[in-house]
PDB file of C-alpha atoms in Angstrom:
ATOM      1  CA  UNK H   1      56.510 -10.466-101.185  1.00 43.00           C
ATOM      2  CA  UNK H   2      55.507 -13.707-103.604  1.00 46.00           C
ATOM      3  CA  UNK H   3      58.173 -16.093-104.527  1.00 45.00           C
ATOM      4  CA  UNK H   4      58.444 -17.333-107.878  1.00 45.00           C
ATOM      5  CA  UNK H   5      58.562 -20.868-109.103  1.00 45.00           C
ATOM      6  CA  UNK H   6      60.628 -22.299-111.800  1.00 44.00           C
ATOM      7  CA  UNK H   7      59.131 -23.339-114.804  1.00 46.00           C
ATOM      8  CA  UNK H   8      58.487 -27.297-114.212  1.00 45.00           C
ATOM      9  CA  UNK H   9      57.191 -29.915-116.880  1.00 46.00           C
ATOM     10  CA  UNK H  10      53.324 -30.271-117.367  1.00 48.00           C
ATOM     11  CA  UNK H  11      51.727 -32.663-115.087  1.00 48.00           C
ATOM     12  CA  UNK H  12      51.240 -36.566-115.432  1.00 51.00           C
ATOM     13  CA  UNK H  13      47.914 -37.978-115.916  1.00 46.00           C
ATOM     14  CA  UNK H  14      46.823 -39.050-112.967  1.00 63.00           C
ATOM     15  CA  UNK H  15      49.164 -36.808-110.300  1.00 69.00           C
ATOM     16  CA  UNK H  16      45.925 -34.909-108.901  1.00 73.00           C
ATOM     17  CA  UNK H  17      44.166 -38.323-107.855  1.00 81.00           C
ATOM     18  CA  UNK H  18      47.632 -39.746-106.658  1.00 76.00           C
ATOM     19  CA  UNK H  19      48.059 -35.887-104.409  1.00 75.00           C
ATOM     20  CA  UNK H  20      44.132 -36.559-103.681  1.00 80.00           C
ATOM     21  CA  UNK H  21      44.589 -40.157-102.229  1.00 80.00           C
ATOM     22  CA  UNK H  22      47.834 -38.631 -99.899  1.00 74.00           C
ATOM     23  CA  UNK H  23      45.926 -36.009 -99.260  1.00 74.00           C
ATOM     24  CA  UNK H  24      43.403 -38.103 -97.721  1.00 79.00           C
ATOM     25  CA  UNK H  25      45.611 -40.660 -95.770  1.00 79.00           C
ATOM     26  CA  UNK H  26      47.588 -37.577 -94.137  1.00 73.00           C
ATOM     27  CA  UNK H  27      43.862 -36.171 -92.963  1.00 72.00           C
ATOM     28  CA  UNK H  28      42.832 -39.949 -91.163  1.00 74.00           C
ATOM     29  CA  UNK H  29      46.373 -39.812 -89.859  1.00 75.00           C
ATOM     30  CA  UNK H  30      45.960 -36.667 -88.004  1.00 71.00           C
ATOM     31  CA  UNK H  31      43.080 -37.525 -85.555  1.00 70.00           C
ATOM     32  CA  UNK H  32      42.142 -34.501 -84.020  1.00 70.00           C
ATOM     33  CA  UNK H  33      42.021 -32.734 -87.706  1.00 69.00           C
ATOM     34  CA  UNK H  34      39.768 -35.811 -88.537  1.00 73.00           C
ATOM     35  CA  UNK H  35      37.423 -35.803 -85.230  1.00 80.00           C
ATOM     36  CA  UNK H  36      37.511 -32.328 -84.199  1.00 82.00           C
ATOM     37  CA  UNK H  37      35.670 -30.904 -87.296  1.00 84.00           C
ATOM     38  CA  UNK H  38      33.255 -33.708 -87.066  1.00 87.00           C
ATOM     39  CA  UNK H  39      32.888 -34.290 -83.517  1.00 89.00           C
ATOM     40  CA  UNK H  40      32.620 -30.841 -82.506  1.00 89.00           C
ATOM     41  CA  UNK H  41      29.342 -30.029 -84.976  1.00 91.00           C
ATOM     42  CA  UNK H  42      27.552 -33.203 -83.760  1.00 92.00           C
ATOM     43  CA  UNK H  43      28.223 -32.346 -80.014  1.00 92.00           C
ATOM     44  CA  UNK H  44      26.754 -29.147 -80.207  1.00 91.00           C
ATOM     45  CA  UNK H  45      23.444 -30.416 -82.546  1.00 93.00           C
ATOM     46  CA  UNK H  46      22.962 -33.030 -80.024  1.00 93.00           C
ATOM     47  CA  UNK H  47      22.935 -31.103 -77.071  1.00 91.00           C
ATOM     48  CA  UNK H  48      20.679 -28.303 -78.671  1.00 89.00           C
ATOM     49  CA  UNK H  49      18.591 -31.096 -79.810  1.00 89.00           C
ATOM     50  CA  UNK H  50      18.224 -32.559 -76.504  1.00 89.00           C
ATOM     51  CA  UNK H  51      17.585 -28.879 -74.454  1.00 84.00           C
ATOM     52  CA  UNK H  52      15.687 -26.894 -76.886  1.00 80.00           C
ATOM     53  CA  UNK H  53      12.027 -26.798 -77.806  1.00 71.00           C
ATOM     54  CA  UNK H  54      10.678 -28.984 -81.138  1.00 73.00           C
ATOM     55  CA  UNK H  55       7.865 -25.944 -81.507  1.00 74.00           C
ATOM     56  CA  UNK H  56       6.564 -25.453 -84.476  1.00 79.00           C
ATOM     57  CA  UNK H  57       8.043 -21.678 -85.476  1.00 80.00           C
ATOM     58  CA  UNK H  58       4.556 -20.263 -87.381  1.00 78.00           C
ATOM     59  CA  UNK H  59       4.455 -19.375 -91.037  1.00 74.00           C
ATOM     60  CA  UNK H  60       7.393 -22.024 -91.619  1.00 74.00           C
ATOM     61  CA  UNK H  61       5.199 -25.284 -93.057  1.00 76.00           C
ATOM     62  CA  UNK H  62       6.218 -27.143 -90.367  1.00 78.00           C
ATOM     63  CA  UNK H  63       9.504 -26.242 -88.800  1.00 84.00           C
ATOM     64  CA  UNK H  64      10.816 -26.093 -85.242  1.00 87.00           C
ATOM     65  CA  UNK H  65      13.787 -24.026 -84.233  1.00 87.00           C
ATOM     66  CA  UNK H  66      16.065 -26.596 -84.406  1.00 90.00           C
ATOM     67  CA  UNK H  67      15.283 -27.103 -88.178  1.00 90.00           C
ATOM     68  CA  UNK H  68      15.177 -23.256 -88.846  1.00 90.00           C
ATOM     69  CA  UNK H  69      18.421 -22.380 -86.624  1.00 91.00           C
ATOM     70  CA  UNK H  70      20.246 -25.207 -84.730  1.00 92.00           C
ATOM     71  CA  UNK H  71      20.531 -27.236 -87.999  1.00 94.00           C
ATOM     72  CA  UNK H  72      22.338 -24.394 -90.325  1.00 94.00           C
ATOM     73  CA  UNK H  73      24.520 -23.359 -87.732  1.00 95.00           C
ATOM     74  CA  UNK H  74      25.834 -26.697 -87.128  1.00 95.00           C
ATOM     75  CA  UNK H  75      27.161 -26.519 -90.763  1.00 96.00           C
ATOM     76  CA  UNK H  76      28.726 -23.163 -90.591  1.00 96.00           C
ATOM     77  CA  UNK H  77      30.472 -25.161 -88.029  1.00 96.00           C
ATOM     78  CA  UNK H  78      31.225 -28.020 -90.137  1.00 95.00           C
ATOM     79  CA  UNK H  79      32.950 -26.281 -93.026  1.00 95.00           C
ATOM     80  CA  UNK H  80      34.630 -23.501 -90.929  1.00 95.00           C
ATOM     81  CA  UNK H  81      36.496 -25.915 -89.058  1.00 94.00           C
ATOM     82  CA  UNK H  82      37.922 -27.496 -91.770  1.00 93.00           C
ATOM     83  CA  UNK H  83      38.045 -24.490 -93.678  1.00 93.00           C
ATOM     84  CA  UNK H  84      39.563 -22.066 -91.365  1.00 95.00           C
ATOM     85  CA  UNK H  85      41.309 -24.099 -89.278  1.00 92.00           C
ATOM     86  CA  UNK H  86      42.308 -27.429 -90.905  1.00 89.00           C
ATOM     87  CA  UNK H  87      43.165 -26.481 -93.903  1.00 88.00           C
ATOM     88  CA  UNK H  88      45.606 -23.543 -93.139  1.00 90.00           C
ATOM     89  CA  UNK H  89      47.660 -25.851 -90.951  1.00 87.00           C
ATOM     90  CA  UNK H  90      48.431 -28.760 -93.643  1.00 83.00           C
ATOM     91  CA  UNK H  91      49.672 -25.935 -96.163  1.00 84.00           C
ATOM     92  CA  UNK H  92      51.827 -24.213 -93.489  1.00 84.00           C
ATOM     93  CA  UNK H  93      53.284 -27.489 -92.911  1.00 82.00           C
ATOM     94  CA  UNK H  94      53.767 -28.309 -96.279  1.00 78.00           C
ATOM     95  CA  UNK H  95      55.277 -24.839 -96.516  1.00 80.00           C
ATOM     96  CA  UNK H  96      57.757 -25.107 -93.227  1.00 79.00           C
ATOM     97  CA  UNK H  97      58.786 -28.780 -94.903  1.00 77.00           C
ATOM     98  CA  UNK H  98      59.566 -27.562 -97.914  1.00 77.00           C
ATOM     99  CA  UNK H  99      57.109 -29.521-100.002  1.00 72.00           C
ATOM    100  CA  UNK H 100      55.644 -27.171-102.062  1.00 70.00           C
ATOM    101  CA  UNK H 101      59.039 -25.588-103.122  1.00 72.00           C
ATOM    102  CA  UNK H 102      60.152 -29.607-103.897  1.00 74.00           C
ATOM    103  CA  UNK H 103      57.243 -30.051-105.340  1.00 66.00           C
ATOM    104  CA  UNK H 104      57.700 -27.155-107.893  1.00 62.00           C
ATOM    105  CA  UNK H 105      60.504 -28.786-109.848  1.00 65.00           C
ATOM    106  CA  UNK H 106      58.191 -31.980-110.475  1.00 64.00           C
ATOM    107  CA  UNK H 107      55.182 -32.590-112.722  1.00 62.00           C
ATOM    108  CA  UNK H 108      53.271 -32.359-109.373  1.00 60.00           C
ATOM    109  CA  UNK H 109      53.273 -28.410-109.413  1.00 62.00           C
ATOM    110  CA  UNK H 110      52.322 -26.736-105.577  1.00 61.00           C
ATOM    111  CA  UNK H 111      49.027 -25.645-106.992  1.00 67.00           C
ATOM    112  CA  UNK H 112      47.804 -29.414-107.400  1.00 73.00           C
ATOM    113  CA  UNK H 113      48.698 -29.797-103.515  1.00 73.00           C
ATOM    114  CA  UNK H 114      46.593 -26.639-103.089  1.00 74.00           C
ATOM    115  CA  UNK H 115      43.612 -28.208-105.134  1.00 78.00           C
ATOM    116  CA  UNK H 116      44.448 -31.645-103.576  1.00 80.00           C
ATOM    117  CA  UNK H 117      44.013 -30.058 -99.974  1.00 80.00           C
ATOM    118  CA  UNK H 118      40.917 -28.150-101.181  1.00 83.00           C
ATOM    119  CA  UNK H 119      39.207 -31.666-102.866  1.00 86.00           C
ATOM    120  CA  UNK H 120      39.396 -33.616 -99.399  1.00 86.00           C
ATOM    121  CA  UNK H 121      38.613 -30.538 -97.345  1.00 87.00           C
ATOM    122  CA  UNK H 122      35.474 -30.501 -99.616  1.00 89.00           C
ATOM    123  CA  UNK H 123      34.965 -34.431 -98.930  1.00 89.00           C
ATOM    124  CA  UNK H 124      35.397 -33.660 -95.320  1.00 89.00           C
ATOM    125  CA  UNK H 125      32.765 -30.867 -95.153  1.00 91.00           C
ATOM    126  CA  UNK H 126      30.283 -33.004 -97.206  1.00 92.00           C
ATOM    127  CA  UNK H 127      30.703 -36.084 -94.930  1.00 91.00           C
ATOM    128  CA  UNK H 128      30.236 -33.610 -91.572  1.00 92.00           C
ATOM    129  CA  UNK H 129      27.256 -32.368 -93.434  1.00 94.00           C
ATOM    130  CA  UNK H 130      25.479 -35.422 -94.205  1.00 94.00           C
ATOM    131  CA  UNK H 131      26.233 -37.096 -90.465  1.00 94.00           C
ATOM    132  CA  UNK H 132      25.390 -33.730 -89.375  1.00 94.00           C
ATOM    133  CA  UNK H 133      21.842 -33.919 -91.263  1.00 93.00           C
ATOM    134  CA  UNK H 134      21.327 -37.876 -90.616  1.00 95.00           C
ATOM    135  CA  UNK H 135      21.517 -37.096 -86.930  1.00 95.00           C
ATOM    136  CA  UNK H 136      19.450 -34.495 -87.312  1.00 93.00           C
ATOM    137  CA  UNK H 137      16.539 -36.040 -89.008  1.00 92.00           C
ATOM    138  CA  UNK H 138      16.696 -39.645 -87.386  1.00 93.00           C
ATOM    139  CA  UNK H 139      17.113 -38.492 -83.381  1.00 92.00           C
ATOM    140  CA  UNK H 140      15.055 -35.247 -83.665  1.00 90.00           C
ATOM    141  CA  UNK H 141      13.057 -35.382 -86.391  1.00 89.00           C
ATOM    142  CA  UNK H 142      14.371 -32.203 -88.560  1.00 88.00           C
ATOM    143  CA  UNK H 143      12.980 -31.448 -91.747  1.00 84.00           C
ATOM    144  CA  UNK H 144      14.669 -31.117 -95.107  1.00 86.00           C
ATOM    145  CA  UNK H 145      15.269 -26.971 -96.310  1.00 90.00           C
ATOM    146  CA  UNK H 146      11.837 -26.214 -98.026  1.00 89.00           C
ATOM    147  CA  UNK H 147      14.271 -24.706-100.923  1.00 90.00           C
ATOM    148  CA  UNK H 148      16.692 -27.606-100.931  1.00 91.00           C
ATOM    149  CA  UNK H 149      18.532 -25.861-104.052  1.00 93.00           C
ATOM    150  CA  UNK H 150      18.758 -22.442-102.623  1.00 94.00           C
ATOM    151  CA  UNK H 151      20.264 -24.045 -99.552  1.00 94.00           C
ATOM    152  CA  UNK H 152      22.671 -25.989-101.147  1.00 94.00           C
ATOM    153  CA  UNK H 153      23.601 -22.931-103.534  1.00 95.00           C
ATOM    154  CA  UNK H 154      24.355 -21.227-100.082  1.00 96.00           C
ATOM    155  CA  UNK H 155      26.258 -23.529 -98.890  1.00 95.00           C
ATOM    156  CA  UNK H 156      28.349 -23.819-101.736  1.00 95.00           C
ATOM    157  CA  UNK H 157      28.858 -20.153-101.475  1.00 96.00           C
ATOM    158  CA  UNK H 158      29.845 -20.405 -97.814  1.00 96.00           C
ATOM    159  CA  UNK H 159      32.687 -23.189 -98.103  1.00 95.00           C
ATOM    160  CA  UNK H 160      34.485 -20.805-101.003  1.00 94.00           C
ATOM    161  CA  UNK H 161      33.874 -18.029 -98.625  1.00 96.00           C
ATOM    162  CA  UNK H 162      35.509 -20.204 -95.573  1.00 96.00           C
ATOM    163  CA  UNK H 163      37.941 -22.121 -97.850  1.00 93.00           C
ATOM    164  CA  UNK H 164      38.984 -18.632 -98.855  1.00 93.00           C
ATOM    165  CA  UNK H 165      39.997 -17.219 -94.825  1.00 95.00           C
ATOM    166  CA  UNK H 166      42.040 -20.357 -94.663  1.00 93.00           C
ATOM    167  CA  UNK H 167      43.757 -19.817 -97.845  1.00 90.00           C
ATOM    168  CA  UNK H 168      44.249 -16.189 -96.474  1.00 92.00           C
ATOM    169  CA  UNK H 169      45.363 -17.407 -92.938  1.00 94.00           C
ATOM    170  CA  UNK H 170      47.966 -20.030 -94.570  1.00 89.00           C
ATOM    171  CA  UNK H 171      49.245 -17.683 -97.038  1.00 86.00           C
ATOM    172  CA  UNK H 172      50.449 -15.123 -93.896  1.00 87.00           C
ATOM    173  CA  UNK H 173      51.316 -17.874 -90.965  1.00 89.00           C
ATOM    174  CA  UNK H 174      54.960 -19.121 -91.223  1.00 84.00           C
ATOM    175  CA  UNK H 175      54.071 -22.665 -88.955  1.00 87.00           C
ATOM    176  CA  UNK H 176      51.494 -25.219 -88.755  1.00 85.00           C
ATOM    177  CA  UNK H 177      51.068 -24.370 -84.985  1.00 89.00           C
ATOM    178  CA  UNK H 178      50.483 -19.965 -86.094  1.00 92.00           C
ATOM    179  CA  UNK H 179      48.029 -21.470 -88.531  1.00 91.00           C
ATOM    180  CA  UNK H 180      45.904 -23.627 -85.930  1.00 90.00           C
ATOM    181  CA  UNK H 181      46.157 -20.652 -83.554  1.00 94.00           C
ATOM    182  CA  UNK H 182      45.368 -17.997 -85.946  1.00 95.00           C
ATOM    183  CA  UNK H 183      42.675 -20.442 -87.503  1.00 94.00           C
ATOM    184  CA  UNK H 184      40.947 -20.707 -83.786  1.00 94.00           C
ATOM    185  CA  UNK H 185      41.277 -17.223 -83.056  1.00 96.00           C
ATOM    186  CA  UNK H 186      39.525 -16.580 -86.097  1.00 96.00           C
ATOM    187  CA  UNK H 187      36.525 -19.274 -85.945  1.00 96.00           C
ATOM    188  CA  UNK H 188      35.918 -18.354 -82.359  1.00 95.00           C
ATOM    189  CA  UNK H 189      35.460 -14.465 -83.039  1.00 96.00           C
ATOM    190  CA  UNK H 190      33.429 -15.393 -86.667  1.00 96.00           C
ATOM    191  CA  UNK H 191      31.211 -17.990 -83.955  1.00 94.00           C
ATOM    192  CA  UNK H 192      30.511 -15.995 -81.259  1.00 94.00           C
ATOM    193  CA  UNK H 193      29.492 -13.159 -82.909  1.00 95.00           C
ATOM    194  CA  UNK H 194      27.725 -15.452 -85.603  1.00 94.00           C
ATOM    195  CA  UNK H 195      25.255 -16.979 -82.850  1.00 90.00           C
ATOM    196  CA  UNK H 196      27.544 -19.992 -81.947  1.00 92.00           C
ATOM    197  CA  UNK H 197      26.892 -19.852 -78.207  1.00 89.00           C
ATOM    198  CA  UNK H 198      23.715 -17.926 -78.220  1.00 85.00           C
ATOM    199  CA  UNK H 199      21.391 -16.171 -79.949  1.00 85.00           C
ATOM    200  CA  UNK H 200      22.836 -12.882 -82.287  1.00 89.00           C
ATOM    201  CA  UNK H 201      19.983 -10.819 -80.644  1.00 87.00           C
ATOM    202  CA  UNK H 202      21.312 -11.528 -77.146  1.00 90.00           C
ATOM    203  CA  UNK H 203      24.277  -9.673 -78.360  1.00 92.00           C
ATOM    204  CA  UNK H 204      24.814  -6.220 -77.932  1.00 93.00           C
ATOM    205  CA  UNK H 205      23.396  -4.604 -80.991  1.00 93.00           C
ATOM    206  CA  UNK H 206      26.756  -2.908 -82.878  1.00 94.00           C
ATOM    207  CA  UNK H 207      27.947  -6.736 -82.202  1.00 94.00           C
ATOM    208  CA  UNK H 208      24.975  -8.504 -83.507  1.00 93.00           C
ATOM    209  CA  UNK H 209      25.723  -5.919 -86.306  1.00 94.00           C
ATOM    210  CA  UNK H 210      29.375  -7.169 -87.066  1.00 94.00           C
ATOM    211  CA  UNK H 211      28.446 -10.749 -86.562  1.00 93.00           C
ATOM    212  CA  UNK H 212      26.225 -10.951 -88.775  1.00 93.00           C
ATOM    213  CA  UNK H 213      27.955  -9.236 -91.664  1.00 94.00           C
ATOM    214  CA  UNK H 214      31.145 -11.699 -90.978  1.00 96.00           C
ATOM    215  CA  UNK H 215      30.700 -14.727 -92.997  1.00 96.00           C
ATOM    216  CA  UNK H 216      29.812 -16.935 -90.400  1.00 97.00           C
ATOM    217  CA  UNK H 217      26.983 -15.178 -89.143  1.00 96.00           C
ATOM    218  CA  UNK H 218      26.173 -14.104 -92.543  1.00 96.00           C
ATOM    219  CA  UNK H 219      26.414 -18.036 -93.986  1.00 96.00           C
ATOM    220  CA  UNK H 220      24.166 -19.309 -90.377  1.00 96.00           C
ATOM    221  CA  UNK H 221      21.307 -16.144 -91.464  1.00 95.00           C
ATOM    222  CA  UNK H 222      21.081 -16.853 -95.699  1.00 96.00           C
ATOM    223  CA  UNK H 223      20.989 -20.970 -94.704  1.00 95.00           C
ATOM    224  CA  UNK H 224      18.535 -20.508 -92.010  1.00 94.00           C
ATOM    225  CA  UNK H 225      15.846 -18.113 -94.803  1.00 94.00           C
ATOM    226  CA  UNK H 226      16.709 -20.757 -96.921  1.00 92.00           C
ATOM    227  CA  UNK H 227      15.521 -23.845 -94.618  1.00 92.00           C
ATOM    228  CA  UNK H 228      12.247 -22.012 -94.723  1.00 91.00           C
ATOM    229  CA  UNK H 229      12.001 -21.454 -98.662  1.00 90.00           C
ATOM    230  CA  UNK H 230      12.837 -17.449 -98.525  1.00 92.00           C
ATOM    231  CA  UNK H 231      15.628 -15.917-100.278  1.00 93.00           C
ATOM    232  CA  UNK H 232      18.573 -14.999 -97.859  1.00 94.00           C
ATOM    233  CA  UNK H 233      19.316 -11.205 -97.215  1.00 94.00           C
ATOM    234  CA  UNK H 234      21.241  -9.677 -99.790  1.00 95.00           C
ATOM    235  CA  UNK H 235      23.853  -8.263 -97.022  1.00 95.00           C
ATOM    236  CA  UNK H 236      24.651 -12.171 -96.351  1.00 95.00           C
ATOM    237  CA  UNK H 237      24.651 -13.065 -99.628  1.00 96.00           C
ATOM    238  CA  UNK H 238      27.174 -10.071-100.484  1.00 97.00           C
ATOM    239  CA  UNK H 239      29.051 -10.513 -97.788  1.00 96.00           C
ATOM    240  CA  UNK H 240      29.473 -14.391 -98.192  1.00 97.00           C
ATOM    241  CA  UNK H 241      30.640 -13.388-101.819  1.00 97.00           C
ATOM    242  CA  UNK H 242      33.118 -10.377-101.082  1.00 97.00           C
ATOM    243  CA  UNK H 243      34.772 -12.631 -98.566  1.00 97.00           C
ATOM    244  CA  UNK H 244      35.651 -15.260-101.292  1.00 95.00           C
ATOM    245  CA  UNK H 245      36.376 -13.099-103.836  1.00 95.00           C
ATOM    246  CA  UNK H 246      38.934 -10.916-102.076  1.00 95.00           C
ATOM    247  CA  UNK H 247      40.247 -13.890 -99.399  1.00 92.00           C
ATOM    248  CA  UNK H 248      41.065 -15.279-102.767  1.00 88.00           C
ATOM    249  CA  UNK H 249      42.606 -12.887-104.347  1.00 90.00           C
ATOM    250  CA  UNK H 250      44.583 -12.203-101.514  1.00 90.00           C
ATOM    251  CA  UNK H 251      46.290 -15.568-101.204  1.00 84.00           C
ATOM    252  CA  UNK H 252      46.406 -15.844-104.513  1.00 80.00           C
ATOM    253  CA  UNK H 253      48.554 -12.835-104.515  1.00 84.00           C
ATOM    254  CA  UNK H 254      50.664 -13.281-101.404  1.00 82.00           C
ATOM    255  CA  UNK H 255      50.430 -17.169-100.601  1.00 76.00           C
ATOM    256  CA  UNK H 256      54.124 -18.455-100.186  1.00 75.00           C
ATOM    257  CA  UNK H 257      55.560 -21.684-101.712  1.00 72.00           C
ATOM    258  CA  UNK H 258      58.622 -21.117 -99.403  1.00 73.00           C
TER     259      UNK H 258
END
């Protein structure tokens, strides 16, 4: 069951960059949300970069499997930690405080928090990514997607799709703590059966099946066609899409300001 607001006076000019700029010093305050989302992508390029072979995968104009692969999982990483796991647990909090009920009877309204949290979980996902990429190219030589634009459209698709779980996970948690646990729980299922610790085709084949019709395994197979200039597979392209369209309905139907 939704709550409902009261009616509060129109926002000031210039409340989302002030909620932006808190935003922001809460997320370098907290330094495992700041490292972990980060840190934990460039650990696992580096050590695939360091064990796996830089053969040249045929028919790809160049491009080894760390380009095709290692690379575009290690941004599914990047935005579902911050997407599925970060960002649930600042709303719950703000939630369990009482800040977005507070907030309701000011000219900051709780959906500017909401796009506040969203803008530097974006700025956090683009900074992983281009780290992420810089690594890449400078200690292992990856190349650039030979559709850059089809690979950044996908992208874009998959941090609504992940943005949208966390919204979903935060609008049903009642803590911070539920929300990091729930978060894991769910970035750990979406990974492994995605191809985050192996191969999908080591997998049994119903659970190579599932995996990669979840979004993460979906978002890791419609950037890797895209790295080598195909167009993705319609199933990850749908399924990237029905994930954001319904995870945001969903919290936008049941998320609670109190």
């Amino acid at each position: 069951m939704t709550t409902s607001m009261p009616t509060s006076a129109p926002p000031r000019i210039g409340a989302f960059p002030a909620l932006v700029g808190a935003e922001l010093r809460m997320v370098v305050r907290d330094t495992a949300g700041l490292v972990i989302p980060i840190g934990l992508p460039i650990l696992i390029l580096v050590m695939n970069g360091l064990g796996i072979e830089d053969a040249v995968l045929p028919g790809t104009d160049g491009l080894t499997v760390f380009d095709v692969y290692v690379l575009p999982l290690v941004l599914a990483v990047v935005v579902a930690t911050i997407g599925v796991v970060n960002m649930p647990s600042f709303l719950a909090t703000y939630r369990k405080s009482g800040v977005l009920k507070r907030l309701a009877v000011t000219p900051a309204r709780p959906s500017l928090v909401l796009g506040a949290q969203v803008a530097v979980s974006l700025a956090q996902t683009l900074v992983g990514v281009v780290l992420a990429v810089a690594i890449a190219m400078l200690m292992f030589g990856a190349g650039l997607p030979r559709n850059l634009a089809l690979a950044v459209g996908v992208f874009a698709l998959t941090a609504g799709a992940m943005y949208a779980i966390g919204l979903v996970i935060a609008a049903v948690v009642p803590t911070a703590n539920s929300a990091v646990a729930v978060g894991l729980v769910v970035f750990f299922a979406m990974g492994a059966l995605g191809g985050m610790f192996g191969p999908v085709t080591n997998l049994p084949p119903a659970l190579a099946e599932v995996g990669t019709a979840l979004p993460f395994g979906a978002a890791v197979q419609a950037m890797s066609a895209a790295w080598v200039g195909n167009v993705p597979d319609l199933a990850s392209i749908v399924s990237l899409v029905v994930t954001l369209v319904v995870g945001g309905a969903f919290a936008t139907r049941f998320f609670r300001w109190s």
